[in-house]
Amino acid sequence: MTLHLLNKSPQSMSLYSNMLASLSDNDSILLIEDGAYGALSAHNKIFKSLPDTVSLFVLRADTEARGLSERVSALFEVIDDNQFVELTCQNVKVVSWY
Amino acid sequence: MSDKKSILIINQSAPYGSNKARESLDVALTCAIFEMPVSLLFIGDGVLQLLNGQQPEALQTKKHEAMLTALPMYDIDCLYVTSSDLKQHGLQSEDLAVPVKIVEQKQIASLIQQHDTVLTY
Amino acid sequence: MTIEFDEEGYLRNLNDWSETVAVEIAASEGISLSEAHWEIISIIREFYQNYELSPAMRPLVKAVSLKLGKDKGKSIYLMKLFPGSPAKLVAKIAGLPKPDNCL
C-alpha cells in the first residue's frame, strides 16, 4: 500500500508514465498542485488501464483554486486536507512524483 | 542484517540539465555514511545519468559519471535500471559507466515494496 | 604568491597545493608529516582525482584498505595519524575541499 503524490500537469507525461509503471495493487494516487489538471475528464485515458484496486484522489483546495471543481472526472474522489492526512496514515509509504 | 531503514532512490532526471541527479547522489552518499542500505533505481530519463564517456569540462561542472563510479566506495552496490527505458534511448549495458542490474518495468513495484523509504529525483 | 584559505583552513584554490603547502597546513594542525602520513595523503588525492569528491570516513577507510591492506585500512589507524576527524584533516592537508557528507 503506497500513496503516490503527483504535482505536475499531464504536460509532464513522462512523470505520469514513471508513476504508473511503479504502481502495485491497492496503491492510491493523489493529484496535488498542478497535478489537479490531470483529473480533468479529458485525461481519463491516462488512468483507464489501471486495475480497480488503485484509488484515485485529487486535492480539493487545488481543484477549487484552478476552476476545476465542476470539471473533475468521475474517476477521482475529491478530498480535503484532513482526508489527505488520513490517506497518508493509511498507506505504508508515500512516494512523491514531482 | 542492519536494523537501519532501507532507502530506494528513484532517478528519473537526466544529469547536467538540473541539479536533481547530483542531489540524488548526494543523498545516497549521505545515507550510506549513516550505514543505511541504499538502492538506486534509474527510470525514464534517469538512465541517461549512467552513460559512459561524459566530458563536462566545458560546462565547468562536476562529472556525474565520476560520482557514480564512487558509489561502490560508499558500499552502494545495488543499482537498477529498467530495460524498457534503456531501449527507449537505444542504449545497452556496454553504454553504461557502472555495473547495473537490468530489471523489467513490472519489477519497479516490488522494489518500492522492498524498501522502507522511497525518494524520487 | 599568497595562498588563500577559507575560514576553516581549507585551500580556496586546489591548484595552490604543493608538498610544501601540505607540510605548512599539517604543522598548523600540530602534525609533523611522516611517510605514513604521506601515503594516506597520496591516497586521498587519488580518490579526489578519480571521483571528484573528498571522501568521508567510511570511503576513506575503504580506499586505504584497498591500497595498503586491512591493517592500515582501519579508522583507528587513521585516527592515530590524523587525530580528531581524520577525513576532514586529511582533506585539508591534501589541499582538497572539506568532505560534504561529513557531519
mmCIF file of C-alpha atoms in Angstrom:
data_model
loop_
_atom_site.group_PDB
_atom_site.id
_atom_site.type_symbol
_atom_site.label_atom_id
_atom_site.label_comp_id
_atom_site.label_asym_id
_atom_site.label_seq_id
_atom_site.Cartn_x
_atom_site.Cartn_y
_atom_site.Cartn_z
ATOM 1 C CA MET A 1 0.000 0.000 0.000
ATOM 2 C CA THR A 2 1.722 3.097 -1.261
ATOM 3 C CA LEU A 3 0.334 6.582 -1.689
ATOM 4 C CA HIS A 4 1.698 8.225 -4.831
ATOM 5 C CA LEU A 5 1.631 12.028 -4.832
ATOM 6 C CA LEU A 6 1.979 13.779 -8.160
ATOM 7 C CA ASN A 7 2.153 17.550 -8.587
ATOM 8 C CA LYS A 8 2.598 18.294 -12.302
ATOM 9 C CA SER A 9 0.062 18.688 -15.101
ATOM 10 C CA PRO A 10 -0.183 15.958 -17.763
ATOM 11 C CA GLN A 11 2.183 18.026 -19.904
ATOM 12 C CA SER A 12 4.837 16.180 -17.846
ATOM 13 C CA MET A 13 3.667 12.918 -19.343
ATOM 14 C CA SER A 14 6.873 11.043 -18.513
ATOM 15 C CA LEU A 15 6.293 11.748 -14.829
ATOM 16 C CA TYR A 16 2.861 10.143 -15.155
ATOM 17 C CA SER A 17 4.327 7.181 -17.069
ATOM 18 C CA ASN A 18 7.017 6.658 -14.445
ATOM 19 C CA MET A 19 4.454 6.739 -11.656
ATOM 20 C CA LEU A 20 2.041 4.425 -13.457
ATOM 21 C CA ALA A 21 4.867 1.972 -14.095
ATOM 22 C CA SER A 22 5.565 1.891 -10.358
ATOM 23 C CA LEU A 23 2.081 1.054 -9.100
ATOM 24 C CA SER A 24 1.097 -2.035 -7.152
ATOM 25 C CA ASP A 25 -2.432 -3.286 -6.471
ATOM 26 C CA ASN A 26 -4.151 -1.347 -3.677
ATOM 27 C CA ASP A 27 -1.966 1.723 -4.131
ATOM 28 C CA SER A 28 -3.518 5.184 -4.190
ATOM 29 C CA ILE A 29 -2.762 8.174 -6.381
ATOM 30 C CA LEU A 30 -3.377 11.697 -5.126
ATOM 31 C CA LEU A 31 -3.014 14.569 -7.577
ATOM 32 C CA ILE A 32 -1.957 17.826 -5.933
ATOM 33 C CA GLU A 33 -0.965 21.332 -7.065
ATOM 34 C CA ASP A 34 -0.753 21.380 -10.912
ATOM 35 C CA GLY A 35 -1.337 17.648 -10.777
ATOM 36 C CA ALA A 36 -5.010 18.573 -10.253
ATOM 37 C CA TYR A 37 -5.257 19.264 -14.006
ATOM 38 C CA GLY A 38 -4.684 15.556 -14.535
ATOM 39 C CA ALA A 39 -8.144 14.974 -13.012
ATOM 40 C CA LEU A 40 -9.856 16.693 -15.974
ATOM 41 C CA SER A 41 -12.020 14.185 -17.834
ATOM 42 C CA ALA A 42 -10.007 14.845 -20.980
ATOM 43 C CA HIS A 43 -7.123 12.998 -19.346
ATOM 44 C CA ASN A 44 -9.102 9.885 -18.345
ATOM 45 C CA LYS A 45 -7.136 7.846 -20.836
ATOM 46 C CA ILE A 46 -4.030 8.188 -18.675
ATOM 47 C CA PHE A 47 -5.737 6.266 -15.884
ATOM 48 C CA LYS A 48 -8.133 3.980 -17.708
ATOM 49 C CA SER A 49 -5.866 0.929 -17.826
ATOM 50 C CA LEU A 50 -5.331 0.891 -14.070
ATOM 51 C CA PRO A 51 -6.699 -2.011 -12.039
ATOM 52 C CA ASP A 52 -9.843 -1.298 -9.970
ATOM 53 C CA THR A 53 -7.835 -1.736 -6.782
ATOM 54 C CA VAL A 54 -5.959 1.507 -7.430
ATOM 55 C CA SER A 55 -7.810 4.501 -5.969
ATOM 56 C CA LEU A 56 -7.630 7.957 -7.499
ATOM 57 C CA PHE A 57 -7.867 11.166 -5.483
ATOM 58 C CA VAL A 58 -7.443 14.858 -6.126
ATOM 59 C CA LEU A 59 -6.988 17.576 -3.523
ATOM 60 C CA ARG A 60 -9.975 19.908 -3.134
ATOM 61 C CA ALA A 61 -8.082 23.148 -2.490
ATOM 62 C CA ASP A 62 -6.031 22.655 -5.652
ATOM 63 C CA THR A 63 -9.062 21.872 -7.838
ATOM 64 C CA GLU A 64 -11.024 24.834 -6.460
ATOM 65 C CA ALA A 65 -8.167 27.263 -6.958
ATOM 66 C CA ARG A 66 -7.808 26.228 -10.595
ATOM 67 C CA GLY A 67 -11.504 26.355 -11.531
ATOM 68 C CA LEU A 68 -11.716 22.574 -11.718
ATOM 69 C CA SER A 69 -14.465 21.973 -9.096
ATOM 70 C CA GLU A 70 -17.128 21.165 -11.686
ATOM 71 C CA ARG A 71 -14.725 19.582 -14.111
ATOM 72 C CA VAL A 72 -13.176 16.733 -12.146
ATOM 73 C CA SER A 73 -13.520 13.316 -13.783
ATOM 74 C CA ALA A 74 -15.767 10.768 -12.065
ATOM 75 C CA LEU A 75 -12.711 8.508 -11.786
ATOM 76 C CA PHE A 76 -11.489 10.749 -8.970
ATOM 77 C CA GLU A 77 -12.611 11.287 -5.433
ATOM 78 C CA VAL A 78 -12.100 14.881 -4.302
ATOM 79 C CA ILE A 79 -10.625 15.009 -0.808
ATOM 80 C CA ASP A 80 -9.799 17.772 1.683
ATOM 81 C CA ASP A 81 -6.613 18.275 3.687
ATOM 82 C CA ASN A 82 -7.808 16.142 6.615
ATOM 83 C CA GLN A 83 -8.545 13.245 4.299
ATOM 84 C CA PHE A 84 -5.110 13.764 2.760
ATOM 85 C CA VAL A 85 -3.592 13.253 6.202
ATOM 86 C CA GLU A 86 -5.737 10.144 6.791
ATOM 87 C CA LEU A 87 -4.708 8.742 3.444
ATOM 88 C CA THR A 88 -1.066 9.290 4.338
ATOM 89 C CA CYS A 89 -1.554 7.359 7.581
ATOM 90 C CA GLN A 90 -3.461 4.514 5.927
ATOM 91 C CA ASN A 91 -0.651 3.806 3.499
ATOM 92 C CA VAL A 92 2.611 2.106 4.378
ATOM 93 C CA LYS A 93 4.695 4.659 2.495
ATOM 94 C CA VAL A 94 4.390 7.767 0.406
ATOM 95 C CA VAL A 95 6.223 8.350 -2.871
ATOM 96 C CA SER A 96 6.282 11.877 -4.283
ATOM 97 C CA TRP A 97 6.482 12.332 -8.032
ATOM 98 C CA TYR A 98 7.472 15.911 -8.809
ATOM 99 C CA MET B 1 21.210 -7.698 8.967
ATOM 100 C CA SER B 2 21.106 -3.985 9.576
ATOM 101 C CA ASP B 3 18.212 -2.576 11.568
ATOM 102 C CA LYS B 4 18.577 0.715 9.711
ATOM 103 C CA LYS B 5 15.791 1.709 7.340
ATOM 104 C CA SER B 6 16.449 0.856 3.739
ATOM 105 C CA ILE B 7 16.045 3.551 1.150
ATOM 106 C CA LEU B 8 15.228 3.379 -2.546
ATOM 107 C CA ILE B 9 16.089 6.441 -4.588
ATOM 108 C CA ILE B 10 14.276 6.617 -7.915
ATOM 109 C CA ASN B 11 16.121 8.686 -10.505
ATOM 110 C CA GLN B 12 14.099 9.962 -13.420
ATOM 111 C CA SER B 13 16.119 13.055 -14.385
ATOM 112 C CA ALA B 14 18.957 13.396 -16.863
ATOM 113 C CA PRO B 15 22.218 14.856 -15.467
ATOM 114 C CA TYR B 16 23.535 18.416 -16.032
ATOM 115 C CA GLY B 17 20.205 19.974 -17.118
ATOM 116 C CA SER B 18 19.169 20.302 -13.495
ATOM 117 C CA ASN B 19 20.657 19.604 -10.075
ATOM 118 C CA LYS B 20 18.340 16.693 -9.420
ATOM 119 C CA ALA B 21 20.748 13.944 -10.448
ATOM 120 C CA ARG B 22 23.512 15.446 -8.328
ATOM 121 C CA GLU B 23 21.214 15.942 -5.327
ATOM 122 C CA SER B 24 20.072 12.369 -5.603
ATOM 123 C CA LEU B 25 23.609 11.009 -5.351
ATOM 124 C CA ASP B 26 24.418 13.431 -2.527
ATOM 125 C CA VAL B 27 21.502 11.997 -0.578
ATOM 126 C CA ALA B 28 22.593 8.461 -1.475
ATOM 127 C CA LEU B 29 26.150 9.052 -0.200
ATOM 128 C CA THR B 30 24.922 10.707 2.972
ATOM 129 C CA CYS B 31 22.548 7.829 3.739
ATOM 130 C CA ALA B 32 25.355 5.362 3.053
ATOM 131 C CA ILE B 33 27.634 7.142 5.517
ATOM 132 C CA PHE B 34 24.944 6.582 8.129
ATOM 133 C CA GLU B 35 25.003 2.916 7.149
ATOM 134 C CA MET B 36 21.513 2.904 5.690
ATOM 135 C CA PRO B 37 21.165 0.316 2.926
ATOM 136 C CA VAL B 38 20.742 2.381 -0.256
ATOM 137 C CA SER B 39 19.450 1.195 -3.625
ATOM 138 C CA LEU B 40 19.249 3.350 -6.717
ATOM 139 C CA LEU B 41 16.733 2.857 -9.483
ATOM 140 C CA PHE B 42 17.118 4.651 -12.809
ATOM 141 C CA ILE B 43 13.992 5.032 -14.936
ATOM 142 C CA GLY B 44 12.858 7.328 -17.741
ATOM 143 C CA ASP B 45 15.482 9.989 -18.455
ATOM 144 C CA GLY B 46 17.262 8.871 -15.280
ATOM 145 C CA VAL B 47 19.007 6.143 -17.297
ATOM 146 C CA LEU B 48 20.911 8.915 -19.112
ATOM 147 C CA GLN B 49 22.866 9.555 -15.895
ATOM 148 C CA LEU B 50 24.558 6.217 -16.452
ATOM 149 C CA LEU B 51 26.111 6.945 -19.851
ATOM 150 C CA ASN B 52 29.869 6.464 -20.037
ATOM 151 C CA GLY B 53 32.166 8.959 -21.740
ATOM 152 C CA GLN B 54 30.797 12.073 -20.021
ATOM 153 C CA GLN B 55 33.106 15.084 -20.506
ATOM 154 C CA PRO B 56 31.533 18.049 -18.718
ATOM 155 C CA GLU B 57 34.723 20.137 -18.540
ATOM 156 C CA ALA B 58 33.311 22.862 -20.808
ATOM 157 C CA LEU B 59 30.283 23.199 -18.540
ATOM 158 C CA GLN B 60 32.630 23.757 -15.600
ATOM 159 C CA THR B 61 30.654 21.348 -13.544
ATOM 160 C CA LYS B 62 31.463 18.132 -11.760
ATOM 161 C CA LYS B 63 31.390 14.926 -13.709
ATOM 162 C CA HIS B 64 28.316 12.926 -12.815
ATOM 163 C CA GLU B 65 29.933 9.747 -14.043
ATOM 164 C CA ALA B 66 32.786 10.201 -11.522
ATOM 165 C CA MET B 67 30.302 10.353 -8.678
ATOM 166 C CA LEU B 68 28.570 7.223 -9.948
ATOM 167 C CA THR B 69 31.826 5.318 -10.017
ATOM 168 C CA ALA B 70 32.400 6.374 -6.385
ATOM 169 C CA LEU B 71 29.246 4.564 -5.208
ATOM 170 C CA PRO B 72 30.988 1.223 -4.515
ATOM 171 C CA MET B 73 33.440 3.074 -2.245
ATOM 172 C CA TYR B 74 30.371 4.028 -0.200
ATOM 173 C CA ASP B 75 29.157 0.413 -0.298
ATOM 174 C CA ILE B 76 26.295 1.287 -2.603
ATOM 175 C CA ASP B 77 26.188 -1.698 -4.923
ATOM 176 C CA CYS B 78 22.500 -2.012 -5.776
ATOM 177 C CA LEU B 79 21.873 -0.068 -8.968
ATOM 178 C CA TYR B 80 18.831 -0.979 -11.010
ATOM 179 C CA VAL B 81 17.797 0.189 -14.438
ATOM 180 C CA THR B 82 14.711 -0.700 -16.441
ATOM 181 C CA SER B 83 15.332 -2.459 -19.735
ATOM 182 C CA SER B 84 12.484 -0.623 -21.464
ATOM 183 C CA ASP B 85 13.943 2.773 -20.599
ATOM 184 C CA LEU B 86 17.400 1.743 -21.817
ATOM 185 C CA LYS B 87 15.809 0.573 -25.035
ATOM 186 C CA GLN B 88 13.840 3.807 -25.309
ATOM 187 C CA HIS B 89 17.168 5.634 -25.668
ATOM 188 C CA GLY B 90 18.790 2.917 -27.774
ATOM 189 C CA LEU B 91 21.238 2.010 -25.003
ATOM 190 C CA GLN B 92 22.784 -1.261 -23.926
ATOM 191 C CA SER B 93 24.778 -2.258 -20.873
ATOM 192 C CA GLU B 94 28.055 -1.515 -22.755
ATOM 193 C CA ASP B 95 26.991 2.143 -22.866
ATOM 194 C CA LEU B 96 26.866 2.394 -19.095
ATOM 195 C CA ALA B 97 29.590 3.740 -16.809
ATOM 196 C CA VAL B 98 28.882 1.412 -13.893
ATOM 197 C CA PRO B 99 27.617 -2.138 -13.416
ATOM 198 C CA VAL B 100 23.850 -2.228 -13.001
ATOM 199 C CA LYS B 101 21.148 -4.814 -12.628
ATOM 200 C CA ILE B 102 18.735 -4.598 -15.532
ATOM 201 C CA VAL B 103 15.130 -5.111 -14.439
ATOM 202 C CA GLU B 104 11.749 -5.249 -16.131
ATOM 203 C CA GLN B 105 9.342 -2.394 -15.647
ATOM 204 C CA LYS B 106 6.995 -4.599 -13.664
ATOM 205 C CA GLN B 107 9.702 -5.118 -11.026
ATOM 206 C CA ILE B 108 9.633 -1.438 -10.043
ATOM 207 C CA ALA B 109 6.601 -2.002 -7.840
ATOM 208 C CA SER B 110 8.321 -4.774 -5.909
ATOM 209 C CA LEU B 111 11.452 -2.648 -5.442
ATOM 210 C CA ILE B 112 9.244 0.026 -3.893
ATOM 211 C CA GLN B 113 7.658 -2.565 -1.636
ATOM 212 C CA GLN B 114 11.013 -3.989 -0.526
ATOM 213 C CA HIS B 115 12.345 -0.677 0.794
ATOM 214 C CA ASP B 116 11.263 1.257 3.870
ATOM 215 C CA THR B 117 11.559 4.690 2.310
ATOM 216 C CA VAL B 118 11.312 5.818 -1.297
ATOM 217 C CA LEU B 119 12.551 9.128 -2.680
ATOM 218 C CA THR B 120 12.307 10.392 -6.247
ATOM 219 C CA TYR B 121 14.594 12.814 -8.048
ATOM 220 C CA MET C 1 52.371 34.306 -4.259
ATOM 221 C CA THR C 2 49.870 34.341 -1.434
ATOM 222 C CA ILE C 3 47.824 31.268 -0.804
ATOM 223 C CA GLU C 4 44.220 31.750 0.227
ATOM 224 C CA PHE C 5 42.410 29.606 2.741
ATOM 225 C CA ASP C 6 38.747 29.574 3.659
ATOM 226 C CA GLU C 7 37.595 30.321 7.200
ATOM 227 C CA GLU C 8 38.059 26.670 8.172
ATOM 228 C CA GLY C 9 41.566 26.454 6.776
ATOM 229 C CA TYR C 10 40.861 24.595 3.512
ATOM 230 C CA LEU C 11 42.627 25.762 0.367
ATOM 231 C CA ARG C 12 40.440 28.026 -1.746
ATOM 232 C CA ASN C 13 42.266 27.098 -4.935
ATOM 233 C CA LEU C 14 43.162 23.422 -5.193
ATOM 234 C CA ASN C 15 45.971 24.238 -7.626
ATOM 235 C CA ASP C 16 47.812 26.103 -4.877
ATOM 236 C CA TRP C 17 48.655 22.809 -3.237
ATOM 237 C CA SER C 18 52.203 21.505 -3.077
ATOM 238 C CA GLU C 19 54.038 19.259 -0.671
ATOM 239 C CA THR C 20 55.478 22.355 0.980
ATOM 240 C CA VAL C 21 51.966 23.733 1.493
ATOM 241 C CA ALA C 22 50.909 20.372 2.928
ATOM 242 C CA VAL C 23 53.733 20.499 5.462
ATOM 243 C CA GLU C 24 52.631 24.002 6.493
ATOM 244 C CA ILE C 25 48.955 23.093 6.844
ATOM 245 C CA ALA C 26 49.870 19.983 8.811
ATOM 246 C CA ALA C 27 52.150 21.995 11.107
ATOM 247 C CA SER C 28 49.315 24.433 11.803
ATOM 248 C CA GLU C 29 47.268 21.413 12.888
ATOM 249 C CA GLY C 30 50.109 20.207 15.107
ATOM 250 C CA ILE C 31 51.062 17.323 12.843
ATOM 251 C CA SER C 32 54.545 16.586 11.595
ATOM 252 C CA LEU C 33 54.191 14.595 8.385
ATOM 253 C CA SER C 34 55.851 11.172 8.269
ATOM 254 C CA GLU C 35 55.976 8.601 5.493
ATOM 255 C CA ALA C 36 52.820 7.039 6.965
ATOM 256 C CA HIS C 37 51.003 10.376 6.630
ATOM 257 C CA TRP C 38 52.154 10.881 3.068
ATOM 258 C CA GLU C 39 50.834 7.562 1.852
ATOM 259 C CA ILE C 40 47.364 8.485 3.159
ATOM 260 C CA ILE C 41 47.603 11.941 1.588
ATOM 261 C CA SER C 42 48.501 10.370 -1.721
ATOM 262 C CA ILE C 43 45.504 8.008 -1.492
ATOM 263 C CA ILE C 44 43.035 10.774 -0.742
ATOM 264 C CA ARG C 45 44.366 12.875 -3.605
ATOM 265 C CA GLU C 46 43.975 9.949 -5.957
ATOM 266 C CA PHE C 47 40.436 9.425 -4.638
ATOM 267 C CA TYR C 48 39.637 13.028 -5.429
ATOM 268 C CA GLN C 49 41.144 12.741 -8.876
ATOM 269 C CA ASN C 50 39.022 9.682 -9.662
ATOM 270 C CA TYR C 51 35.746 10.669 -8.091
ATOM 271 C CA GLU C 52 35.851 14.486 -7.768
ATOM 272 C CA LEU C 53 34.824 14.016 -4.159
ATOM 273 C CA SER C 54 36.552 14.366 -0.830
ATOM 274 C CA PRO C 55 35.785 11.086 0.896
ATOM 275 C CA ALA C 56 34.021 10.846 4.222
ATOM 276 C CA MET C 57 35.495 8.477 6.802
ATOM 277 C CA ARG C 58 33.982 5.233 5.544
ATOM 278 C CA PRO C 59 35.085 5.515 1.914
ATOM 279 C CA LEU C 60 38.470 6.830 3.035
ATOM 280 C CA VAL C 61 38.980 3.748 5.203
ATOM 281 C CA LYS C 62 37.883 1.583 2.295
ATOM 282 C CA ALA C 63 40.275 3.305 -0.120
ATOM 283 C CA VAL C 64 43.168 2.919 2.321
ATOM 284 C CA SER C 65 42.268 -0.706 2.881
ATOM 285 C CA LEU C 66 42.265 -1.375 -0.862
ATOM 286 C CA LYS C 67 45.637 0.325 -1.365
ATOM 287 C CA LEU C 68 47.573 -0.507 1.787
ATOM 288 C CA GLY C 69 45.834 -3.549 3.143
ATOM 289 C CA LYS C 70 43.482 -4.240 6.001
ATOM 290 C CA ASP C 71 45.941 -3.404 8.790
ATOM 291 C CA LYS C 72 46.064 0.227 7.748
ATOM 292 C CA GLY C 73 42.522 0.317 6.414
ATOM 293 C CA LYS C 74 41.058 0.936 9.841
ATOM 294 C CA SER C 75 39.599 4.027 11.483
ATOM 295 C CA ILE C 76 41.847 3.572 14.474
ATOM 296 C CA TYR C 77 44.976 3.703 12.295
ATOM 297 C CA LEU C 78 43.797 6.908 10.616
ATOM 298 C CA MET C 79 42.774 8.384 13.967
ATOM 299 C CA LYS C 80 46.307 7.911 15.252
ATOM 300 C CA LEU C 81 47.841 9.665 12.252
ATOM 301 C CA PHE C 82 45.210 12.372 11.952
ATOM 302 C CA PRO C 83 43.608 12.774 15.386
ATOM 303 C CA GLY C 84 40.088 14.068 15.776
ATOM 304 C CA SER C 85 38.326 13.926 12.464
ATOM 305 C CA PRO C 86 40.669 12.139 10.036
ATOM 306 C CA ALA C 87 38.583 12.572 6.863
ATOM 307 C CA LYS C 88 38.414 16.336 7.329
ATOM 308 C CA LEU C 89 42.010 16.655 8.426
ATOM 309 C CA VAL C 90 43.488 14.584 5.588
ATOM 310 C CA ALA C 91 41.401 16.519 3.064
ATOM 311 C CA LYS C 92 42.635 19.794 4.496
ATOM 312 C CA ILE C 93 46.304 18.777 4.406
ATOM 313 C CA ALA C 94 45.909 17.245 0.933
ATOM 314 C CA GLY C 95 44.524 20.551 -0.349
ATOM 315 C CA LEU C 96 41.065 19.181 -1.075
ATOM 316 C CA PRO C 97 37.637 20.621 -0.235
ATOM 317 C CA LYS C 98 36.026 19.705 3.055
ATOM 318 C CA PRO C 99 34.127 16.413 2.716
ATOM 319 C CA ASP C 100 30.466 17.225 2.005
ATOM 320 C CA ASN C 101 28.826 14.351 3.726
ATOM 321 C CA CYS C 102 30.896 14.538 6.868
ATOM 322 C CA LEU C 103 28.777 15.762 9.751
#
